[in-house]
Amino acid sequence: MEIVKTLLFIYAAVLLLNALYSGFLFFLKRDRLYLYLLFLWLSTFLNATLQGFFQNSPTEMVLSFSTYFISSIVLANILGLVSRQTLPNRNYCVLMASALGGGLIAYLLDGGFTLMALPTAIGVSFPMFHSAFLTLRSRATSSDRVLLRVFSTLLILNAIHFMDYPFLRMDTRYSVFGFSIALTILLSFSIFLPSFLIKDISDRYADQLTQLNTKLVDYQKQLAELMSLAQVGEMSFSFVHDMASPTMLLMHYTNEMKLLHKEGVGDGTKLIPYSKGIEEATARLVGLQKLFRALMKKEDAHGQVEIDLNEVINKTIDLYHPFLEFHQIKVTVQLSEPSFKVVTLQGVIERILLNLIQNAVTALGDLENKKIYISLIENIETFSLVVRDTGPGIPIERRANLWERFGHSETAKALSKVGASPRTGGSGFGLYKVKNLVDQIQGQISVETSNQGTSFTIQVPKKPKFSAVPAKSG
């Protein structure tokens, strides 16, 4: 019996080491399988300890042996969790309770150790037998099949080993052999279970990563759709903003012509500037319409074109001239001589200039000294297009966020809710759009402002590096 006690203590020591290792893994990973493994080793350690201390009577030995049911059901549930099967744990417990009752009846009938221990051995072994056979009958994936079969085989061997308990435990010749088998199975579990669980956990993490990757792809598609919608929305707002200037001019010219009609226009010479302005504004609206259609079709909306900068500036100012004259705004233009041609994107210089002139007109408001200065200066690699007004300047709180969409200072945010911005009295979109257009032609924009006025300088590159699209002569 001393040899049996020694084997039991060795058995218990190995279990305690496994429990410490499993507890450490659970502390690091917080995975349920490591928690099951911790329960397994602790319950088996408890069983070995009880069997080592309670050997004075057959009743004590059977009751201490019955505590291995906890380890048995934990092992079964580890296999069930890994093989994705739901086990009837309540039925296992009912069976074990019935087995203990049967053992008690055998004890009361003085049936001997074998009859008293046999029902308990069945109750202890059944969860391992049942879960193992369920797993062997299931259709596991090819990567898991081998590991599951090895684990199921170990459970069946362990269950068979516990079934020999009623027959061999009381014979010291076989008890040493039985405990040697138990120790061998324990060592097998100690080696196999950690790698088995790590494989299962890594597979689960891989599945989770696959699911997350699938969701990420879906989110990226949704984001792309939202970005596309946002681009359409911004594009629409941009064109509505750009259409405001020619629409406003059309309304102005129409009203002036109505007044002239009421007063009598004589030979009609007074109508010429207004009819020309209406023609130019209408052409501008048609151009914007074509540009919008091209962008919606994702075509090359802004084709490359060779333009005469002086001519483009003069035409844009002529378009605004009656309106500026009506509001008593004096415009001074100083252009480079001789005139220079440059390859740029079609319509972009006009849009930049229209936005800056409209910005200046709004800034001047009801001031007495209302002046706008427009100049074109040649540099080594660029032309400097300067638009300066004599307005009150840009408020300090907006200067840091001048190029942002709608402005992002608290003042701009508050004013944008009611359709106004600190400088322009509009949506705050104009300067953001100007910056965007300047970037499209690979230029640069800078601003100087004070209470004496504001000056915007656009650096138009002489030789921009656009994609290879044939330039049109404009």
XYZ file of C-alpha atoms in Angstrom:
474
model
C 0.000 0.000 0.000
C 2.968 2.321 0.541
C 3.777 2.128 -3.176
C 0.207 3.116 -3.977
C 0.446 6.118 -1.651
C 3.737 7.172 -3.270
C 2.209 6.959 -6.779
C -0.788 8.947 -5.613
C 1.397 11.743 -4.257
C 3.463 11.826 -7.494
C 0.214 11.925 -9.395
C -1.019 14.795 -7.225
C 2.249 16.733 -7.638
C 2.047 16.526 -11.445
C -1.578 17.687 -11.308
C -0.682 20.636 -9.124
C 2.022 21.745 -11.571
C -0.455 21.473 -14.459
C -2.999 23.502 -12.495
C -0.469 26.273 -11.868
C 0.479 26.340 -15.547
C -3.179 26.432 -16.676
C -3.955 29.193 -14.198
C -1.065 31.219 -15.614
C -2.334 30.705 -19.179
C -5.856 31.740 -18.174
C -4.485 34.839 -16.446
C -2.691 35.819 -19.661
C -5.333 34.883 -22.253
C -8.654 34.922 -20.362
C -9.924 32.140 -22.608
C -12.675 29.774 -21.421
C -10.759 26.675 -22.500
C -7.847 27.528 -20.217
C -10.355 27.976 -17.386
C -11.728 24.488 -18.102
C -8.198 23.154 -18.078
C -7.583 24.791 -14.700
C -10.761 23.169 -13.305
C -9.667 19.823 -14.733
C -6.303 19.784 -13.000
C -7.643 21.182 -9.735
C -10.506 18.663 -9.575
C -8.178 15.790 -10.457
C -5.710 17.010 -7.831
C -8.549 17.031 -5.305
C -9.486 13.484 -6.306
C -5.915 12.197 -6.013
C -5.478 13.881 -2.646
C -8.722 12.414 -1.274
C -7.842 8.949 -2.557
C -4.463 9.249 -0.906
C -5.900 10.131 2.485
C -9.090 8.037 2.578
C -8.080 4.401 2.250
C -9.201 3.037 5.594
C -12.499 1.536 4.389
C -14.160 0.532 1.114
C -16.799 3.261 1.608
C -14.173 6.005 1.939
C -12.326 4.702 -1.117
C -15.454 4.651 -3.320
C -16.609 8.124 -2.200
C -13.159 9.621 -2.771
C -13.026 7.914 -6.192
C -16.437 9.376 -7.093
C -15.012 12.916 -7.008
C -13.276 12.145 -10.296
C -16.699 12.686 -11.879
C -15.893 16.419 -11.826
C -12.752 15.856 -13.887
C -14.630 13.499 -16.192
C -17.377 16.004 -16.976
C -14.811 18.808 -17.460
C -12.845 16.656 -19.929
C -16.071 15.827 -21.777
C -17.002 19.508 -22.008
C -13.535 20.491 -23.267
C -13.984 17.978 -26.080
C -17.557 19.145 -26.657
C -16.502 22.792 -26.809
C -13.725 22.113 -29.282
C -15.864 19.813 -31.463
C -18.753 22.331 -31.303
C -21.169 19.865 -29.653
C -23.682 20.423 -26.867
C -23.472 17.755 -24.187
C -26.266 16.608 -21.799
C -24.501 17.617 -18.585
C -27.706 17.388 -16.551
C -28.173 13.764 -17.640
C -24.589 13.012 -16.665
C -25.238 14.382 -13.194
C -28.478 12.398 -12.856
C -26.648 9.241 -13.881
C -23.864 9.900 -11.368
C -26.368 10.478 -8.569
C -28.105 7.226 -9.500
C -24.736 5.437 -9.516
C -23.969 6.656 -6.003
C -27.422 5.478 -4.946
C -26.726 2.058 -6.452
C -23.425 1.870 -4.628
C -25.160 2.756 -1.371
C -27.686 -0.051 -1.912
C -24.841 -2.511 -2.585
C -23.154 -1.359 0.614
C -26.323 -1.808 2.642
C -26.776 -5.295 1.167
C -23.143 -6.057 2.015
C -22.468 -6.766 -1.636
C -18.715 -6.233 -1.374
C -16.344 -3.632 -2.831
C -16.769 -4.567 -6.488
C -20.564 -4.267 -6.483
C -20.392 -1.048 -4.454
C -17.757 0.577 -6.725
C -19.063 -0.601 -10.124
C -22.045 1.838 -10.395
C -19.749 4.703 -9.364
C -17.172 3.688 -11.993
C -19.906 3.695 -14.650
C -21.139 7.127 -13.526
C -17.578 8.511 -13.573
C -16.640 7.038 -16.960
C -19.866 7.661 -18.888
C -19.314 11.414 -19.761
C -15.926 10.554 -21.303
C -17.290 7.556 -23.234
C -20.323 9.476 -24.477
C -18.525 12.673 -25.594
C -15.756 10.672 -27.271
C -18.169 8.545 -29.309
C -20.195 11.610 -30.301
C -17.035 13.301 -31.528
C -15.804 10.254 -33.448
C -19.174 10.079 -35.225
C -19.196 13.778 -36.099
C -17.873 15.222 -39.363
C -15.015 17.431 -38.294
C -12.935 19.413 -40.770
C -9.819 17.727 -42.118
C -7.488 19.991 -40.120
C -9.229 19.131 -36.803
C -10.060 15.465 -37.402
C -6.732 14.018 -36.284
C -6.507 16.060 -33.085
C -10.121 15.300 -32.157
C -9.591 11.579 -32.721
C -6.467 11.568 -30.567
C -8.267 13.432 -27.783
C -11.316 11.129 -28.050
C -9.081 8.050 -27.924
C -7.357 9.329 -24.777
C -10.759 9.891 -23.165
C -11.887 6.368 -24.050
C -8.659 4.902 -22.614
C -9.083 6.970 -19.488
C -12.719 5.825 -19.149
C -11.706 2.173 -19.614
C -9.018 2.644 -16.968
C -11.618 3.880 -14.463
C -13.876 0.951 -15.286
C -11.174 -1.416 -13.958
C -11.270 0.359 -10.576
C -13.940 -1.924 -8.995
C -12.031 -5.047 -10.040
C -8.358 -4.172 -9.445
C -8.285 -1.520 -6.734
C -8.392 -3.878 -3.751
C -5.660 -6.146 -5.147
C -2.281 -4.552 -4.382
C -0.716 -6.567 -7.203
C -2.832 -4.688 -9.738
C -3.271 -1.376 -7.931
C 0.321 -0.393 -8.695
C -0.262 -1.293 -12.339
C -3.506 0.704 -12.334
C -1.891 3.808 -10.900
C 0.966 3.492 -13.391
C -1.564 3.524 -16.205
C -3.270 6.538 -14.606
C 0.042 8.354 -14.364
C 0.825 7.533 -18.008
C -2.563 8.864 -19.159
C -2.053 11.953 -17.008
C 1.302 12.657 -18.620
C -0.275 12.128 -22.045
C -2.974 14.665 -21.209
C -0.336 17.035 -19.805
C 1.555 16.951 -23.100
C -1.374 16.827 -25.514
C -4.008 19.099 -23.998
C -2.080 22.423 -24.095
C -1.151 22.000 -27.772
C -4.681 20.830 -28.568
C -6.240 23.834 -26.869
C -3.758 26.277 -28.407
C -4.642 24.858 -31.846
C -8.347 25.291 -31.171
C -7.930 28.822 -29.804
C -5.777 29.857 -32.763
C -8.412 28.431 -35.135
C -11.142 30.406 -33.380
C -9.067 33.570 -33.559
C -8.445 32.883 -37.251
C -12.203 32.512 -37.800
C -12.809 35.759 -35.927
C -10.165 37.518 -38.024
C -11.791 36.175 -41.189
C -15.174 37.461 -40.041
C -13.667 40.806 -39.087
C -11.940 41.010 -42.461
C -15.255 40.278 -44.202
C -16.941 43.008 -42.157
C -14.047 45.352 -42.927
C -14.489 44.756 -46.655
C -18.223 45.452 -46.288
C -17.507 48.628 -44.309
C -14.994 49.722 -46.955
C -17.649 49.254 -49.656
C -20.158 51.234 -47.600
C -17.550 53.915 -46.963
C -16.757 54.100 -50.677
C -20.466 54.522 -51.432
C -20.803 57.213 -48.764
C -17.705 58.986 -50.070
C -19.138 58.836 -53.566
C -22.400 60.341 -52.324
C -20.458 62.981 -50.405
C -18.493 63.862 -53.531
C -21.721 64.194 -55.504
C -23.162 66.379 -52.744
C -20.074 68.574 -52.620
C -19.988 68.733 -56.406
C -23.644 69.772 -56.504
C -23.093 72.451 -53.881
C -20.033 73.673 -55.771
C -21.986 74.125 -58.989
C -24.901 75.750 -57.223
C -22.361 78.133 -55.711
C -20.732 78.817 -59.083
C -24.128 79.319 -60.758
C -25.020 82.012 -58.225
C -22.849 84.666 -59.899
C -24.148 84.383 -63.482
C -27.707 83.907 -62.193
C -27.399 87.077 -60.117
C -26.045 88.950 -63.142
C -28.919 87.719 -65.308
C -31.408 88.998 -62.752
C -29.599 92.342 -62.588
C -29.463 92.768 -66.356
C -33.123 91.746 -66.725
C -34.221 94.293 -64.144
C -32.167 97.038 -65.806
C -33.641 96.234 -69.208
C -37.155 96.393 -67.726
C -36.411 99.870 -66.369
C -35.000 100.983 -69.722
C -38.055 99.614 -71.469
C -40.354 101.632 -69.227
C -38.304 104.782 -69.793
C -37.904 104.238 -73.524
C -34.573 103.085 -74.906
C -34.370 105.217 -78.002
C -32.220 103.559 -80.658
C -31.426 100.610 -78.399
C -27.753 101.355 -77.879
C -28.249 101.306 -74.118
C -29.371 97.702 -74.363
C -26.115 96.500 -75.933
C -24.097 96.124 -72.668
C -26.986 94.352 -70.987
C -27.663 91.999 -73.892
C -23.961 91.204 -74.046
C -23.930 90.551 -70.293
C -26.949 88.272 -70.603
C -25.237 86.400 -73.438
C -22.032 85.951 -71.427
C -23.899 84.891 -68.247
C -26.011 82.414 -70.209
C -22.890 80.954 -71.846
C -21.373 80.625 -68.392
C -24.418 78.701 -67.126
C -24.340 76.403 -70.177
C -20.656 75.726 -69.546
C -21.337 74.847 -65.927
C -24.131 72.517 -67.022
C -21.783 70.677 -69.412
C -19.110 70.466 -66.718
C -21.572 69.026 -64.212
C -22.763 66.396 -66.700
C -19.198 65.386 -67.489
C -18.303 65.039 -63.808
C -21.406 62.956 -63.114
C -20.303 60.628 -65.917
C -16.763 60.586 -64.431
C -15.330 61.959 -67.639
C -12.369 64.335 -67.973
C -14.529 67.346 -67.165
C -11.682 69.834 -66.931
C -9.869 69.219 -70.214
C -6.536 70.912 -70.849
C -6.705 74.089 -72.869
C -4.326 76.808 -73.941
C -5.687 80.192 -72.878
C -4.728 83.830 -73.164
C -4.653 85.013 -69.552
C -5.314 88.669 -70.404
C -8.281 87.713 -72.565
C -9.788 85.445 -69.899
C -9.404 88.120 -67.215
C -10.904 90.841 -69.414
C -13.899 88.675 -70.398
C -14.611 87.775 -66.785
C -14.449 91.432 -65.710
C -16.632 92.474 -68.668
C -19.219 89.944 -67.512
C -19.303 91.614 -64.091
C -18.814 95.207 -65.237
C -22.467 96.401 -65.392
C -23.125 94.817 -61.995
C -20.005 96.440 -60.488
C -20.947 99.762 -62.020
C -24.458 99.515 -60.599
C -23.027 98.968 -57.101
C -20.580 101.827 -57.619
C -17.510 99.610 -57.312
C -14.487 100.866 -59.180
C -12.334 98.183 -60.774
C -8.711 98.830 -61.724
C -7.041 96.260 -63.981
C -3.301 95.997 -64.625
C -2.271 93.176 -66.971
C 1.093 91.998 -68.278
C 2.164 93.181 -71.705
C 2.449 91.505 -74.075
C -0.248 88.975 -73.297
C 0.851 85.433 -72.437
C -0.702 82.085 -73.132
C -0.626 79.195 -70.689
C -1.859 75.575 -70.717
C -4.287 74.999 -67.874
C -7.627 73.322 -67.135
C -10.620 74.608 -69.035
C -12.826 77.034 -67.133
C -10.867 76.915 -63.876
C -9.226 80.377 -64.055
C -12.630 81.932 -64.789
C -14.211 80.151 -61.809
C -11.405 81.256 -59.497
C -11.711 84.877 -60.630
C -15.535 84.871 -60.416
C -15.404 83.561 -56.840
C -12.792 86.101 -55.749
C -14.644 89.032 -57.380
C -17.918 87.931 -55.757
C -16.082 87.596 -52.447
C -14.705 91.134 -52.824
C -18.098 92.588 -53.804
C -19.730 91.113 -50.708
C -16.865 92.246 -48.473
C -17.160 95.844 -49.720
C -20.843 95.915 -48.835
C -22.073 99.463 -48.156
C -18.648 101.066 -47.732
C -18.079 104.437 -49.380
C -14.659 103.733 -50.887
C -15.380 100.537 -52.840
C -12.505 99.467 -55.037
C -11.215 96.228 -56.513
C -7.734 95.925 -58.003
C -6.903 93.076 -60.373
C -3.396 92.574 -61.694
C -1.369 89.971 -63.557
C 2.396 89.857 -62.990
C 4.848 87.603 -64.784
C 7.445 85.702 -62.696
C 10.115 83.218 -63.740
C 7.964 80.072 -63.488
C 4.501 81.467 -62.723
C 2.043 84.300 -63.313
C 0.748 86.062 -60.210
C -2.967 86.839 -60.437
C -3.833 89.311 -57.656
C -7.339 90.340 -56.565
C -7.375 93.059 -53.902
C -10.283 94.938 -52.317
C -10.578 97.874 -49.927
C -12.957 96.122 -47.572
C -12.727 95.732 -43.772
C -10.512 92.631 -43.947
C -11.074 89.058 -42.771
C -12.017 88.637 -39.081
C -9.173 87.337 -36.914
C -11.157 84.354 -35.666
C -11.600 83.028 -39.214
C -8.105 83.436 -40.618
C -6.734 80.161 -39.221
C -9.516 78.181 -40.944
C -9.897 80.277 -44.055
C -9.615 77.441 -46.590
C -11.827 74.945 -44.783
C -15.230 73.989 -46.099
C -17.864 76.378 -44.694
C -15.246 77.635 -42.225
C -14.595 75.738 -39.001
C -14.278 78.404 -36.373
C -17.114 78.667 -33.876
C -18.206 81.972 -35.416
C -18.289 80.507 -38.917
C -20.171 77.438 -37.703
C -22.816 79.532 -36.018
C -23.236 81.825 -39.011
C -23.318 78.978 -41.494
C -26.465 77.670 -39.795
C -28.306 80.764 -40.922
C -26.661 80.866 -44.353
C -23.948 83.412 -43.591
C -20.214 83.489 -42.946
C -18.059 86.150 -41.288
C -16.646 87.618 -44.494
C -18.775 86.663 -47.426
C -22.277 86.675 -46.085
C -22.722 83.436 -48.063
C -22.211 79.802 -47.202
C -18.496 80.088 -46.476
C -17.905 77.642 -49.361
C -16.326 80.119 -51.815
C -12.771 80.292 -50.504
C -12.694 76.544 -49.884
C -13.688 76.077 -53.523
C -11.099 78.607 -54.711
C -8.377 76.681 -52.859
C -9.623 73.448 -54.415
C -9.573 74.940 -57.918
C -6.076 76.388 -57.406
C -4.855 72.929 -56.377
C -6.372 71.468 -59.554
C -4.207 73.708 -61.756
C -1.163 72.946 -59.560
C -0.985 76.523 -58.374
C -0.673 78.195 -54.985
C -2.783 80.771 -53.183
C -1.899 83.193 -50.409
C -3.761 85.988 -48.638
C -2.867 89.239 -46.919
C -5.533 91.013 -44.905
C -5.926 93.985 -42.586
C -8.564 96.573 -41.750
C -7.521 98.344 -44.984
C -8.524 95.454 -47.237
C -7.712 91.937 -48.398
C -5.455 90.711 -51.193
C -5.517 87.211 -52.710
C -2.566 86.118 -54.850
C -2.825 83.104 -57.154
C 0.390 81.637 -58.548
C -0.537 80.160 -61.954
C 2.244 77.822 -63.191
C 3.535 78.422 -66.709
C 4.284 74.722 -67.311
C 2.012 72.575 -65.142
C 2.559 68.810 -65.239
C -0.911 67.496 -66.025
C -1.633 64.004 -67.265
C -0.941 63.541 -70.942
C -4.110 64.902 -72.563
C -3.854 66.937 -75.791
C -4.277 70.645 -75.109
C -6.996 72.543 -76.951
C -6.470 76.011 -78.244
C -8.819 78.427 -76.491
